[in-house]
GROMACS .gro file of C-alpha atoms in nm:
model
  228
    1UNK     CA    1  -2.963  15.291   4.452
    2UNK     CA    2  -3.153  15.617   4.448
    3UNK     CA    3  -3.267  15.745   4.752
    4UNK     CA    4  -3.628  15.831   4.706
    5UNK     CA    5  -3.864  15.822   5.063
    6UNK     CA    6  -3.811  15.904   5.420
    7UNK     CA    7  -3.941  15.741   5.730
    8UNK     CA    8  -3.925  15.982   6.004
    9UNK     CA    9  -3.878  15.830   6.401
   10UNK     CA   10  -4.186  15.994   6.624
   11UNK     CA   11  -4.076  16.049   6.962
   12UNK     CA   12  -3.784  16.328   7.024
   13UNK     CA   13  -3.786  16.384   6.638
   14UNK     CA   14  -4.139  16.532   6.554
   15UNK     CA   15  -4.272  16.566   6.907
   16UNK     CA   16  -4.138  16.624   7.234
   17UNK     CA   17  -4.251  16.341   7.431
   18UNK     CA   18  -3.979  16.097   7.577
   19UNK     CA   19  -3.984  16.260   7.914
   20UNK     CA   20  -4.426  16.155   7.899
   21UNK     CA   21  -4.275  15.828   7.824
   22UNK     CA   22  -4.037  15.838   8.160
   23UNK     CA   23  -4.279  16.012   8.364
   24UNK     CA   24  -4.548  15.767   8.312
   25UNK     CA   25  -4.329  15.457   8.376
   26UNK     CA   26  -4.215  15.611   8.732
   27UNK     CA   27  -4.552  15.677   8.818
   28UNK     CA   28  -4.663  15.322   8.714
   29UNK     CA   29  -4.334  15.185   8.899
   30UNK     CA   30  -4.410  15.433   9.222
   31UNK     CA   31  -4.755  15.294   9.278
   32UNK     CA   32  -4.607  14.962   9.330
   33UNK     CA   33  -4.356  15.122   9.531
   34UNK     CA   34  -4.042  15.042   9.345
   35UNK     CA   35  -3.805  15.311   9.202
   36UNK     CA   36  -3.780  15.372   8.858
   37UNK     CA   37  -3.393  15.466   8.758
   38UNK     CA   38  -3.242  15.640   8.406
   39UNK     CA   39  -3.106  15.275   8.388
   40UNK     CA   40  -3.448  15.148   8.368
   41UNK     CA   41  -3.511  15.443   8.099
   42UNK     CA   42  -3.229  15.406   7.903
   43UNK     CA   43  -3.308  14.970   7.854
   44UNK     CA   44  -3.654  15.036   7.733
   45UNK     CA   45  -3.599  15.315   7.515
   46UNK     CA   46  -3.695  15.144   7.134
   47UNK     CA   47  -3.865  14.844   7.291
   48UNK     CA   48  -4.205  14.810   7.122
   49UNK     CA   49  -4.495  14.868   7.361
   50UNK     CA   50  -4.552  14.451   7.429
   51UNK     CA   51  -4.194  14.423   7.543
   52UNK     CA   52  -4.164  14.727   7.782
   53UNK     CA   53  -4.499  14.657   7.929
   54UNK     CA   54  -4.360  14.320   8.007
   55UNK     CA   55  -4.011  14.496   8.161
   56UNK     CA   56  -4.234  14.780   8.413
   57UNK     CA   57  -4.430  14.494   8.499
   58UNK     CA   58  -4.150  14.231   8.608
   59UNK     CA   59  -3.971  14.564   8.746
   60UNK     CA   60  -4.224  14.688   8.965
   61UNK     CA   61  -4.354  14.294   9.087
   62UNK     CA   62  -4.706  14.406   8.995
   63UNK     CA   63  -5.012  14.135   8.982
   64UNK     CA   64  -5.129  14.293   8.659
   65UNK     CA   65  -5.092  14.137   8.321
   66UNK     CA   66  -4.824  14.300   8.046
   67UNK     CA   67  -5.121  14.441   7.882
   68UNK     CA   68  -5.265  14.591   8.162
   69UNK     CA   69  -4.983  14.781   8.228
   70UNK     CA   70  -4.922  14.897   7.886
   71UNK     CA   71  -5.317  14.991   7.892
   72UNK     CA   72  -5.249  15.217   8.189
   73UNK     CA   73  -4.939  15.384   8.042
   74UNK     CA   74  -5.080  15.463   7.726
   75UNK     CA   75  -5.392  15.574   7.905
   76UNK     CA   76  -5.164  15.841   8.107
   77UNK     CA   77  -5.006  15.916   7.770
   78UNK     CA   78  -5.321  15.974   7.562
   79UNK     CA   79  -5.435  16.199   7.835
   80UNK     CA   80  -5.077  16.383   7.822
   81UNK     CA   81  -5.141  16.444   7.444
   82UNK     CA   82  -5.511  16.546   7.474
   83UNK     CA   83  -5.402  16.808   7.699
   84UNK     CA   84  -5.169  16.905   7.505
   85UNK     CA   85  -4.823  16.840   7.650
   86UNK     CA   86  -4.675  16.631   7.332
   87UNK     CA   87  -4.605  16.980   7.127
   88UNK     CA   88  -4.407  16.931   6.755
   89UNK     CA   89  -4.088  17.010   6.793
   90UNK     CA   90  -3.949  17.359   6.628
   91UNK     CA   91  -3.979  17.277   6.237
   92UNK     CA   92  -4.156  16.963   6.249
   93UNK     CA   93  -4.457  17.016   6.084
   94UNK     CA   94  -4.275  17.233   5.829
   95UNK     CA   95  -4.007  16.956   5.794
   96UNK     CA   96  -4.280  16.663   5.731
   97UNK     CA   97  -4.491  16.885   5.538
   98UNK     CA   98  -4.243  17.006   5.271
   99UNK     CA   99  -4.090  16.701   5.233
  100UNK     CA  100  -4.436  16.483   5.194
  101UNK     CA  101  -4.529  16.717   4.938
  102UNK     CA  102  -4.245  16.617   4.688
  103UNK     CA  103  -4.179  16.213   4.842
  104UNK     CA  104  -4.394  15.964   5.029
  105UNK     CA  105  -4.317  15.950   5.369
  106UNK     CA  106  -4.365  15.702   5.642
  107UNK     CA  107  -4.332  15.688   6.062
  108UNK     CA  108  -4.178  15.368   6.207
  109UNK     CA  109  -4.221  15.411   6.632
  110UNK     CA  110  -4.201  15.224   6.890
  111UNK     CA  111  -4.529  15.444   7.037
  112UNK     CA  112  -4.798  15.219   7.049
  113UNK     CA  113  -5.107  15.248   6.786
  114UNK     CA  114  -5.310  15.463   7.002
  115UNK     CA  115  -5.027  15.749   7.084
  116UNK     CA  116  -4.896  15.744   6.679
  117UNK     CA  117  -5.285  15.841   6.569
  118UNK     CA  118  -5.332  16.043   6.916
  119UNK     CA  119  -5.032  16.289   6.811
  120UNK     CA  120  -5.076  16.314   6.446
  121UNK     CA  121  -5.409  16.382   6.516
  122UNK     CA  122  -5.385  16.637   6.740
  123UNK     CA  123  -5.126  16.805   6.488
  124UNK     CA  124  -5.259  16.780   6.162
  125UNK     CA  125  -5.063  16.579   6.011
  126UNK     CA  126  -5.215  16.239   5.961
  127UNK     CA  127  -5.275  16.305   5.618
  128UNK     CA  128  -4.906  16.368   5.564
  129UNK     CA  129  -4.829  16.020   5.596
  130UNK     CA  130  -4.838  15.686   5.333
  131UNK     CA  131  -4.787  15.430   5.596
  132UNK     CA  132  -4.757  15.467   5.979
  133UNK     CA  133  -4.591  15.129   6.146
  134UNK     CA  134  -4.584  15.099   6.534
  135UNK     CA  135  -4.320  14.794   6.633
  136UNK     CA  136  -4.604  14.646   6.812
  137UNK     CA  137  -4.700  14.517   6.452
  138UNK     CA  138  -4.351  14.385   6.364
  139UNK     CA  139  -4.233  14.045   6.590
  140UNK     CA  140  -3.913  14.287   6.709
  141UNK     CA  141  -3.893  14.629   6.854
  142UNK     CA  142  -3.620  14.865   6.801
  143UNK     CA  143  -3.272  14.814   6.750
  144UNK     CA  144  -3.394  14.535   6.538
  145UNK     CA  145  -3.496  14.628   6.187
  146UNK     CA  146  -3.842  14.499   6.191
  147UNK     CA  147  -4.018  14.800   6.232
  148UNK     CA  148  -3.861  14.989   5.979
  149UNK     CA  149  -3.830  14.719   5.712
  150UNK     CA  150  -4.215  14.750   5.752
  151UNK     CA  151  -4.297  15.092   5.669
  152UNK     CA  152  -4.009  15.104   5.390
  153UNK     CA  153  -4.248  14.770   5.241
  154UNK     CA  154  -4.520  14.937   5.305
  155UNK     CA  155  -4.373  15.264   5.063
  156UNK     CA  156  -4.327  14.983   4.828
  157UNK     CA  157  -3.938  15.061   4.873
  158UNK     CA  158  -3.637  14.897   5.006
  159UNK     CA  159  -3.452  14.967   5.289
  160UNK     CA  160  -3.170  15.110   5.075
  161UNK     CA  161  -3.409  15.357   4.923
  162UNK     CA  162  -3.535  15.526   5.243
  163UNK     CA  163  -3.355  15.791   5.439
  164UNK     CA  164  -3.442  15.796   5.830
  165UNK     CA  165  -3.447  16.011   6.130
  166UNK     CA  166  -3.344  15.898   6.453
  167UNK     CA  167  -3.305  16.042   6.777
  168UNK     CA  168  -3.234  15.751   6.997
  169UNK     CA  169  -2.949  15.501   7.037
  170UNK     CA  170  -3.176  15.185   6.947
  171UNK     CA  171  -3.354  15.389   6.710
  172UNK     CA  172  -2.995  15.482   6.495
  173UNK     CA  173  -2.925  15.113   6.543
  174UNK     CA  174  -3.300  14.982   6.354
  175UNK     CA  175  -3.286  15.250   6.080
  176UNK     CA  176  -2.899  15.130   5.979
  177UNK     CA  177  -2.966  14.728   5.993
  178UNK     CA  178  -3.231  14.808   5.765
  179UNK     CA  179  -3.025  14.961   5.551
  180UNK     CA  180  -3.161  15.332   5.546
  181UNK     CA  181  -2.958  15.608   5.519
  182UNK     CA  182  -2.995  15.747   5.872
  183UNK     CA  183  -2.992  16.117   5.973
  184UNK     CA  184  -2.922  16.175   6.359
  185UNK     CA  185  -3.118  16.428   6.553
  186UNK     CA  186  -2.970  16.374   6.921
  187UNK     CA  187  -3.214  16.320   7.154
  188UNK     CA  188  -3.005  16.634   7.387
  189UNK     CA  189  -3.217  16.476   7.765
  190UNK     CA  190  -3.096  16.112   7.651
  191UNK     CA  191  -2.853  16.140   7.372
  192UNK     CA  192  -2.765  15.894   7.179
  193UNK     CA  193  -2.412  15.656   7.191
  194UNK     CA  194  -2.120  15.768   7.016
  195UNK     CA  195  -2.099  15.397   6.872
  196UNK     CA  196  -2.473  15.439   6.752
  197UNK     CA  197  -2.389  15.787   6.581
  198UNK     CA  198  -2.103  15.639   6.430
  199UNK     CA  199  -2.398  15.463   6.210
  200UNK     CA  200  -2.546  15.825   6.069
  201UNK     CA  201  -2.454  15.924   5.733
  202UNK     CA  202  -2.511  16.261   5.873
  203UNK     CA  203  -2.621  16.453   6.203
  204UNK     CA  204  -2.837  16.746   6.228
  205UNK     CA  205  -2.871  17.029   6.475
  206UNK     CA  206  -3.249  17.047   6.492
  207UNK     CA  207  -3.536  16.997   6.222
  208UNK     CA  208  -3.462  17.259   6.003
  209UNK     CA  209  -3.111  17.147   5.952
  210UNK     CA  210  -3.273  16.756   5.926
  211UNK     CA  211  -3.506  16.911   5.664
  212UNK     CA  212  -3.227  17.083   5.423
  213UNK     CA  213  -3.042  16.740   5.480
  214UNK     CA  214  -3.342  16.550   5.370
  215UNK     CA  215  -3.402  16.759   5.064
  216UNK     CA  216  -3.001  16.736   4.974
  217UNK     CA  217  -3.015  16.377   5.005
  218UNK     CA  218  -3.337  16.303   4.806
  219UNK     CA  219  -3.257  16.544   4.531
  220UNK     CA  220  -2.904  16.382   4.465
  221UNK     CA  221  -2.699  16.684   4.616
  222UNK     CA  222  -2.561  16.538   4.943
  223UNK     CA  223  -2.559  16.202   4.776
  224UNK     CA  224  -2.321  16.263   4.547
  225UNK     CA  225  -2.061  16.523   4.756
  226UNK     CA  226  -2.058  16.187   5.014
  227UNK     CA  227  -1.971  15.977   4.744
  228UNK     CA  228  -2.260  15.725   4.761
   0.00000   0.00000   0.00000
């Protein structure tokens, strides 16, 4: 089956942002004075924004709802954005932009509704995008599929027709059960598993290199030299 869209990860991919993400959740977990580890980090990583609201707020034995603490982390993350600490990563913007031009392109994150819009907003590149799907819309966050059997639908495409890029462990893990062909982009603060890489048809050394892979794939090049 001919590979013919990409859906692109958000966080660690096109912006750098996963240590907002971190920072945020210690804060939250320091006001209720409890300590916020990597471990704590490295279990949420992928959850959709319901389910690691619900984690910080069982963690830190706060009297808040789930959605009250996910309302105060993405407040503290909106503000992060706004002042603009969420910069593209190197080649981003070119990456997305090229490749939009020539195939539709969607973003499947586990960022809730209000960060995906806040970022692409504040970089120009809403327009870029056919669908956008946060994993707050789908019943199952990241490693499940859900998420990015969504946006792929949403394309009008199958799973099988849709490259991805992933940074994360859980995020490798959704793209491949959903059958895209996934490229890796470790995430080099929390890098991925070496059983979740073993999932990647390829791995890339930063955008540009994700972008020539992209452009191989789609136009049958890299395709064909792997045999698929």
């Amino acid at each position: 089956m001919a590979l013919a869209a990409v859906v692109f990860d958000l966080d660690g991919v096109l912006v750098d942002s996963e240590h907002l993400w971190e920072e945020n959740w210690v804060a939250y977990a320091a006001r209720h004075r409890t300590e916020w580890t990597a471990e704590d980090t490295a279990s949420v990583q992928g959850m959709s924004a319901p389910e690691w609201a619900a984690y910080l707020a069982k963690r830190s034995g706060t009297p808040e709802s789930a959605a009250d603490v996910e309302r105060a982390v993405v407040d503290g993350m909106i503000a992060a954005i706004e002042a603009g600490e969420a910069p593209l990563l190197p080649g981003a913007g070119e990456m997305v932009r090229e490749v939009s031009a020539k195939f539709p392109v969607a973003l499947a994150s586990s960022a809730a509704r209000r960060v995906i819009d806040a970022v692409l907003d504040k970089h120009g590149l809403t327009g870029e995008f056919s669908a956008t799907v946060s994993s707050a819309e789908v019943a199952r966050g990241k490693p499940s599929p859900d998420v990015y059997l969504e946006a792929a639908a949403r394309l009008g495409r199958s799973g099988e027709e849709c490259l991805g890029v992933e940074d994360s462990s859980n995020g490798i893990r959704a793209a491949a059960a959903a059958g895209l062909t996934v490229i890796a982009l470790p995430n080099p603060v929390y890098p991925p598993k070496p059983d979740a890489l073993e999932l990647a048809a390829a791995v890339a050394e930063n955008n540009d290199d994700v972008r020539r892979k992209l452009l191989a794939y789609l136009s049958g090049e890299l395709a064909e030299a792997s045999g698929r």
